[in-house]
Amino acid sequence: MSSPTPYSTFIQQMPKLNNEYTDDVFLQDYLRTYFPADALKEITPDLTQFGQRTATVFIEWAREAELNKPQLIQFDAWGKRIDEIKVSQGWLNLEKVAAEDGLVAIGYERKYAEHSRLYQFVKLYLYTASSAIYTCPLAMTDGAARLIELYGDGFLKEHAYKGLTSRNPATFKTSGQWMTERTGGSDVSRSMTFATPDGDDYVLRGHKWFTSAITANMAFTLASTEQPENGKRAQLSLFYLPIRHADGSLNGIEVEALKDKLGTRALPTAQLLLTGAKVKLVGEKGKGVKTISTLFNITRIYNTISAVSYLRRAYALSKAYSPIREAFGQTIEQHPLHKKTLREMEMAYQSNALLGFFLSRLLGKEECNTATENEKSLLRFLTPVAKLFTAKQAIQYASEHIETFGGLGYLEDSGIPAMLRDAQVLSIWEGTTNVLSLDMLRAAEKENGLAAFKEFAAALLNNVSAPEFAFQKNVLQQKTKALFEFVGGISSTDALVAASRDVAFYVAELTIALLWLDFLKTNYGQSNYLSTLNYWLKYKMNESSFVSTAELGIK
Ligand code: MFK
């Protein structure tokens, strides 16, 4: 007779992801609804192979990159200043596939005309949660390519654009976007970097406080050409800055330090001294902020898609774990309360995906000149709204996802906490929630954004005539009316500013509900989608969320 084991030998199995494309039925339904059928047939093998790799080998590379943080080597053994950045092999692999799989190129090849952006962003949605946020350099690279399309001269088109949009890892180039200085992150007009003429070009001297990713080939950066008059805001201009000379040495740059961040640990973010970098002016002098907005409006859409990628991954991993983990005599997937948690995570990823993919479609239309004036204003208005809303949702559900794993999710070596640390940056970089709420106001006031939104809502609702949607249509008409009545009733600029964040969240939720209704016209048979819309109508877009400052005791 064998003696009883004196201690438990139980080992918890690790959950495995399935192919992240074929497993995502919602994504496939979405593409069937909004992507041309012939083209979808053509791209399906690519999405299928990519979905398989994002669920397997990319995750291993991302983990390796996360564990082997970039290192700055400032001097060689002989005392020469070199400022080399060493990155992990995983990071390099993720860069290589980004080029080969056309993660930026697809948007510029435009093989599927205006639909190319949706195809590209679907790949980025699959990629980001497995990329150790290599998506960050891709976002800036993409924004830089668009900037050059709109403002670049022959030199930039030849020497920068081709590399940024290449599929060949040997010729692929990435770009940074350097705006943040010690004096200002949100308020870039406090810049202390100065540009002095040097022949046809300029030389930059100053300091950049946060610059991702310093391993890029080039950057677009802001500087003043004149000292601002006392008390006046600097008139910034935009410059193209090649980071290294042909011999590999830095172009008038010293890397002072790599930042020690809460998350995005594989991403080399540097603090830089500009000691005389040779640069070229891009766009009109003194119009730098307006010109670089082309770039950051694209990175804000990347931010949105990245948030949605995390939301999907949080759900997929939590779901994969639920038939494995047992508690109280059954697997946790059988517990009603856990089922409800998973369902909430599912609704969150799908609802946010509707918003993110809608922006991708509008962007594709704008770039292929098929967007109406109204659609252009709508894109401008919804970009900050989507960015701020999805970022907060990603943080919330990255946290929920840790909880679905219990104590295991809190262990660093499980790899699970990384998502929460990474997601936290989504509501900070590319504009904080408050700065983006103000940007929504800017778009509403200067670029017809609110009127465009009103027209979009009205047109979408007018296009819904089926009696089975009469209830949903009616609620949405009321919710839209409530928004415009609230905004119309605000009488002072201060009150409008104070209300802007609540309004932005309401607009995001309302847009999502409208998009669900549009999606349901083709997907009515799927009862889960309808219950998501009904849930959204009942529990979101709450007018009582418009909280005044007086109610909070703020004078
Ligand atoms: C995973 C995905 C990844 C993401 C990549 C991460 C990379 C991280 C590296 C970074 O770069 S992080 C730094 C990000 N920093 C920001 O996003 C800055 C946030 N602050 C703002 O967005 C402020 O609103 C802003 C700096 C734009 C305020 O600047 P100003 O100069 O005080 O703005 P002003 O005077 O209102 O606007 C100047 C012009 O720009 C105006 O046009 P006009 O000259 O024609 O009048 C504005 O209408 C225009 N403008 C401002 N924002 C715009 C815009 N135009 C279009 N779109 C916008 N969003």
mmCIF file of C-alpha atoms in Angstrom, residues 139-360:
data_model
loop_
_atom_site.group_PDB
_atom_site.id
_atom_site.type_symbol
_atom_site.label_atom_id
_atom_site.label_comp_id
_atom_site.label_asym_id
_atom_site.label_seq_id
_atom_site.Cartn_x
_atom_site.Cartn_y
_atom_site.Cartn_z
ATOM 1 C CA ALA A 139 2.410 54.616 -35.181
ATOM 2 C CA MET A 140 4.927 57.425 -35.516
ATOM 3 C CA THR A 141 6.335 55.915 -38.708
ATOM 4 C CA ASP A 142 2.882 55.858 -40.235
ATOM 5 C CA GLY A 143 2.139 59.417 -39.100
ATOM 6 C CA ALA A 144 5.468 60.548 -40.573
ATOM 7 C CA ALA A 145 4.660 58.898 -43.916
ATOM 8 C CA ARG A 146 1.332 60.738 -44.056
ATOM 9 C CA LEU A 147 3.050 63.995 -43.092
ATOM 10 C CA ILE A 148 5.468 63.571 -45.989
ATOM 11 C CA GLU A 149 2.650 62.738 -48.396
ATOM 12 C CA LEU A 150 0.987 66.029 -47.483
ATOM 13 C CA TYR A 151 3.915 68.362 -46.785
ATOM 14 C CA GLY A 152 7.133 66.659 -47.908
ATOM 15 C CA ASP A 153 9.365 67.849 -50.741
ATOM 16 C CA GLY A 154 11.143 65.641 -53.303
ATOM 17 C CA PHE A 155 14.026 65.039 -50.888
ATOM 18 C CA LEU A 156 11.796 63.676 -48.119
ATOM 19 C CA LYS A 157 9.777 61.588 -50.563
ATOM 20 C CA GLU A 158 12.978 59.984 -51.856
ATOM 21 C CA HIS A 159 15.006 59.706 -48.640
ATOM 22 C CA ALA A 160 12.370 59.134 -46.001
ATOM 23 C CA TYR A 161 8.951 58.156 -47.347
ATOM 24 C CA LYS A 162 10.182 55.143 -49.324
ATOM 25 C CA GLY A 163 11.850 53.631 -46.266
ATOM 26 C CA LEU A 164 8.917 54.339 -43.964
ATOM 27 C CA THR A 165 6.541 52.471 -46.268
ATOM 28 C CA SER A 166 8.898 49.642 -47.259
ATOM 29 C CA ARG A 167 8.160 45.959 -46.715
ATOM 30 C CA ASN A 168 11.819 45.049 -46.959
ATOM 31 C CA PRO A 169 13.379 44.780 -43.466
ATOM 32 C CA ALA A 170 16.731 45.843 -44.936
ATOM 33 C CA THR A 171 15.350 49.161 -46.204
ATOM 34 C CA PHE A 172 12.492 49.697 -43.726
ATOM 35 C CA LYS A 173 12.892 52.908 -41.696
ATOM 36 C CA THR A 174 11.101 54.172 -38.631
ATOM 37 C CA SER A 175 10.419 57.670 -37.365
ATOM 38 C CA GLY A 176 10.032 59.313 -33.986
ATOM 39 C CA GLN A 177 7.850 62.283 -33.066
ATOM 40 C CA TRP A 178 9.646 64.488 -30.582
ATOM 41 C CA MET A 179 7.491 67.106 -28.933
ATOM 42 C CA THR A 180 7.779 66.715 -25.188
ATOM 43 C CA GLU A 181 10.180 68.946 -23.275
ATOM 44 C CA ARG A 182 10.887 69.502 -19.594
ATOM 45 C CA THR A 183 8.789 72.658 -19.768
ATOM 46 C CA GLY A 184 5.788 71.020 -21.337
ATOM 47 C CA GLY A 185 4.193 67.757 -22.312
ATOM 48 C CA SER A 186 0.635 68.871 -23.027
ATOM 49 C CA ASP A 187 1.552 72.511 -23.665
ATOM 50 C CA VAL A 188 4.236 72.236 -26.329
ATOM 51 C CA SER A 189 4.290 76.020 -26.805
ATOM 52 C CA ARG A 190 6.611 76.138 -23.794
ATOM 53 C CA SER A 191 9.341 74.605 -25.946
ATOM 54 C CA MET A 192 12.925 75.731 -25.271
ATOM 55 C CA THR A 193 14.460 74.228 -28.406
ATOM 56 C CA PHE A 194 15.743 76.735 -30.940
ATOM 57 C CA ALA A 195 16.496 76.472 -34.628
ATOM 58 C CA THR A 196 19.114 78.695 -36.233
ATOM 59 C CA PRO A 197 19.555 78.968 -40.020
ATOM 60 C CA ASP A 198 22.419 76.995 -41.553
ATOM 61 C CA GLY A 199 22.526 77.519 -45.310
ATOM 62 C CA ASP A 200 19.204 76.330 -46.703
ATOM 63 C CA ASP A 201 18.560 74.305 -43.562
ATOM 64 C CA TYR A 202 18.669 74.749 -39.787
ATOM 65 C CA VAL A 203 20.572 73.588 -36.729
ATOM 66 C CA LEU A 204 18.720 72.625 -33.547
ATOM 67 C CA ARG A 205 19.852 73.196 -29.984
ATOM 68 C CA GLY A 206 17.754 72.270 -27.010
ATOM 69 C CA HIS A 207 16.476 69.388 -24.994
ATOM 70 C CA LYS A 208 13.831 66.703 -25.480
ATOM 71 C CA TRP A 209 12.526 65.046 -22.346
ATOM 72 C CA PHE A 210 10.649 61.983 -23.695
ATOM 73 C CA THR A 211 11.507 60.608 -27.121
ATOM 74 C CA SER A 212 10.297 57.246 -28.335
ATOM 75 C CA ALA A 213 11.871 55.323 -29.938
ATOM 76 C CA ILE A 214 15.437 56.518 -30.048
ATOM 77 C CA THR A 215 16.397 53.594 -32.297
ATOM 78 C CA ALA A 216 14.423 55.242 -35.139
ATOM 79 C CA ASN A 217 16.120 56.500 -38.297
ATOM 80 C CA MET A 218 14.544 59.956 -38.228
ATOM 81 C CA ALA A 219 12.281 62.179 -36.186
ATOM 82 C CA PHE A 220 9.871 65.031 -36.705
ATOM 83 C CA THR A 221 10.364 67.626 -34.020
ATOM 84 C CA LEU A 222 9.288 71.113 -32.993
ATOM 85 C CA ALA A 223 11.449 74.173 -32.329
ATOM 86 C CA SER A 224 11.260 77.976 -32.410
ATOM 87 C CA THR A 225 13.104 79.961 -35.013
ATOM 88 C CA GLU A 226 12.869 83.071 -32.835
ATOM 89 C CA GLN A 227 12.958 83.781 -29.132
ATOM 90 C CA PRO A 228 9.343 84.471 -28.151
ATOM 91 C CA GLU A 229 8.682 88.018 -26.991
ATOM 92 C CA ASN A 230 8.306 88.322 -23.246
ATOM 93 C CA GLY A 231 5.157 86.605 -22.063
ATOM 94 C CA LYS A 232 4.192 85.447 -25.596
ATOM 95 C CA ARG A 233 3.766 81.841 -26.725
ATOM 96 C CA ALA A 234 6.500 80.402 -28.936
ATOM 97 C CA GLN A 235 5.606 80.100 -32.632
ATOM 98 C CA LEU A 236 6.900 76.628 -33.305
ATOM 99 C CA SER A 237 8.040 75.212 -36.625
ATOM 100 C CA LEU A 238 8.338 71.579 -37.635
ATOM 101 C CA PHE A 239 11.643 69.990 -38.621
ATOM 102 C CA TYR A 240 12.788 66.725 -40.157
ATOM 103 C CA LEU A 241 15.749 65.360 -38.246
ATOM 104 C CA PRO A 242 17.836 62.395 -39.483
ATOM 105 C CA ILE A 243 19.022 60.752 -36.254
ATOM 106 C CA ARG A 244 22.352 59.418 -37.471
ATOM 107 C CA HIS A 245 24.870 60.378 -40.154
ATOM 108 C CA ALA A 246 25.793 57.894 -42.859
ATOM 109 C CA ASP A 247 28.774 56.688 -40.732
ATOM 110 C CA GLY A 248 26.432 55.797 -37.847
ATOM 111 C CA SER A 249 27.365 58.716 -35.600
ATOM 112 C CA LEU A 250 24.576 60.772 -34.061
ATOM 113 C CA ASN A 251 23.469 63.978 -35.774
ATOM 114 C CA GLY A 252 24.219 66.540 -33.058
ATOM 115 C CA ILE A 253 22.414 64.501 -30.408
ATOM 116 C CA GLU A 254 23.511 63.193 -27.036
ATOM 117 C CA VAL A 255 21.453 60.484 -25.392
ATOM 118 C CA GLU A 256 21.435 61.534 -21.733
ATOM 119 C CA ALA A 257 19.426 58.594 -20.389
ATOM 120 C CA LEU A 258 16.838 55.959 -21.146
ATOM 121 C CA LYS A 259 13.638 56.466 -19.202
ATOM 122 C CA ASP A 260 12.680 54.050 -16.443
ATOM 123 C CA LYS A 261 8.954 53.621 -17.120
ATOM 124 C CA LEU A 262 6.079 51.840 -15.388
ATOM 125 C CA GLY A 263 5.410 49.870 -18.576
ATOM 126 C CA THR A 264 6.362 49.718 -22.271
ATOM 127 C CA ARG A 265 9.674 48.461 -20.952
ATOM 128 C CA ALA A 266 10.954 47.059 -24.244
ATOM 129 C CA LEU A 267 10.519 50.445 -25.914
ATOM 130 C CA PRO A 268 13.643 52.626 -25.781
ATOM 131 C CA THR A 269 12.391 56.042 -24.683
ATOM 132 C CA ALA A 270 15.231 58.518 -24.302
ATOM 133 C CA GLN A 271 16.057 61.882 -22.829
ATOM 134 C CA LEU A 272 18.084 63.853 -25.382
ATOM 135 C CA LEU A 273 20.314 66.882 -25.629
ATOM 136 C CA LEU A 274 20.335 68.512 -29.059
ATOM 137 C CA THR A 275 23.767 70.014 -29.487
ATOM 138 C CA GLY A 276 23.520 71.148 -33.100
ATOM 139 C CA ALA A 277 21.406 68.667 -35.038
ATOM 140 C CA LYS A 278 21.128 69.442 -38.749
ATOM 141 C CA VAL A 279 17.470 69.557 -39.720
ATOM 142 C CA LYS A 280 15.134 70.578 -42.538
ATOM 143 C CA LEU A 281 12.058 72.752 -42.170
ATOM 144 C CA VAL A 282 8.807 70.967 -43.038
ATOM 145 C CA GLY A 283 5.702 72.942 -43.927
ATOM 146 C CA GLU A 284 5.222 76.606 -43.135
ATOM 147 C CA LYS A 285 7.441 78.407 -40.615
ATOM 148 C CA GLY A 286 5.580 79.072 -37.350
ATOM 149 C CA LYS A 287 2.870 76.518 -38.236
ATOM 150 C CA GLY A 288 4.611 73.543 -36.641
ATOM 151 C CA VAL A 289 1.827 72.462 -34.292
ATOM 152 C CA LYS A 290 -0.766 72.517 -37.050
ATOM 153 C CA THR A 291 1.556 70.607 -39.400
ATOM 154 C CA ILE A 292 2.550 67.923 -36.875
ATOM 155 C CA SER A 293 -1.135 67.411 -35.994
ATOM 156 C CA THR A 294 -1.336 65.288 -39.166
ATOM 157 C CA LEU A 295 1.118 62.938 -37.486
ATOM 158 C CA PHE A 296 -0.422 62.877 -34.031
ATOM 159 C CA ASN A 297 -3.950 62.475 -35.344
ATOM 160 C CA ILE A 298 -2.722 59.214 -36.907
ATOM 161 C CA THR A 299 -0.909 58.079 -33.768
ATOM 162 C CA ARG A 300 -4.131 58.753 -31.835
ATOM 163 C CA ILE A 301 -5.936 56.281 -34.077
ATOM 164 C CA TYR A 302 -3.119 53.782 -33.466
ATOM 165 C CA ASN A 303 -3.576 54.387 -29.757
ATOM 166 C CA THR A 304 -7.266 53.568 -30.149
ATOM 167 C CA ILE A 305 -6.598 50.353 -32.059
ATOM 168 C CA SER A 306 -3.930 49.385 -29.526
ATOM 169 C CA ALA A 307 -6.417 49.836 -26.696
ATOM 170 C CA VAL A 308 -8.886 47.630 -28.551
ATOM 171 C CA SER A 309 -6.164 45.036 -29.075
ATOM 172 C CA TYR A 310 -5.590 44.889 -25.306
ATOM 173 C CA LEU A 311 -9.332 44.673 -24.664
ATOM 174 C CA ARG A 312 -9.568 41.718 -27.019
ATOM 175 C CA ARG A 313 -6.512 40.025 -25.499
ATOM 176 C CA ALA A 314 -7.788 40.542 -21.940
ATOM 177 C CA TYR A 315 -10.987 38.785 -22.934
ATOM 178 C CA ALA A 316 -9.329 36.019 -24.963
ATOM 179 C CA LEU A 317 -6.891 35.094 -22.188
ATOM 180 C CA SER A 318 -9.510 35.256 -19.438
ATOM 181 C CA LYS A 319 -11.818 33.101 -21.536
ATOM 182 C CA ALA A 320 -9.063 30.584 -22.287
ATOM 183 C CA TYR A 321 -8.358 30.231 -18.570
ATOM 184 C CA SER A 322 -11.960 29.761 -17.470
ATOM 185 C CA PRO A 323 -12.428 26.103 -18.603
ATOM 186 C CA ILE A 324 -9.071 25.194 -16.991
ATOM 187 C CA ARG A 325 -9.358 26.715 -13.549
ATOM 188 C CA GLU A 326 -11.566 24.927 -11.015
ATOM 189 C CA ALA A 327 -13.092 26.471 -7.901
ATOM 190 C CA PHE A 328 -15.880 25.332 -5.592
ATOM 191 C CA GLY A 329 -16.352 22.038 -7.417
ATOM 192 C CA GLN A 330 -16.559 23.260 -10.999
ATOM 193 C CA THR A 331 -14.563 25.122 -13.615
ATOM 194 C CA ILE A 332 -14.881 28.856 -13.238
ATOM 195 C CA GLU A 333 -16.560 29.154 -16.639
ATOM 196 C CA GLN A 334 -19.595 27.444 -15.070
ATOM 197 C CA HIS A 335 -19.983 30.034 -12.318
ATOM 198 C CA PRO A 336 -22.743 32.506 -13.231
ATOM 199 C CA LEU A 337 -20.856 35.494 -11.885
ATOM 200 C CA HIS A 338 -17.718 34.620 -13.827
ATOM 201 C CA LYS A 339 -19.806 34.124 -16.969
ATOM 202 C CA LYS A 340 -21.145 37.611 -16.471
ATOM 203 C CA THR A 341 -17.649 39.061 -16.044
ATOM 204 C CA LEU A 342 -16.496 37.401 -19.259
ATOM 205 C CA ARG A 343 -19.539 38.626 -21.111
ATOM 206 C CA GLU A 344 -18.820 42.187 -19.971
ATOM 207 C CA MET A 345 -15.259 41.833 -21.242
ATOM 208 C CA GLU A 346 -16.580 40.528 -24.549
ATOM 209 C CA MET A 347 -19.005 43.437 -24.914
ATOM 210 C CA ALA A 348 -16.232 45.892 -24.089
ATOM 211 C CA TYR A 349 -13.810 44.638 -26.728
ATOM 212 C CA GLN A 350 -16.447 44.429 -29.439
ATOM 213 C CA SER A 351 -17.966 47.824 -28.657
ATOM 214 C CA ASN A 352 -14.599 49.559 -28.610
ATOM 215 C CA ALA A 353 -13.599 47.729 -31.790
ATOM 216 C CA LEU A 354 -16.642 49.179 -33.551
ATOM 217 C CA LEU A 355 -15.382 52.652 -32.695
ATOM 218 C CA GLY A 356 -11.756 52.000 -33.645
ATOM 219 C CA PHE A 357 -12.541 50.289 -36.937
ATOM 220 C CA PHE A 358 -15.014 53.025 -37.845
ATOM 221 C CA LEU A 359 -12.207 55.587 -37.498
ATOM 222 C CA SER A 360 -9.963 53.410 -39.696
#
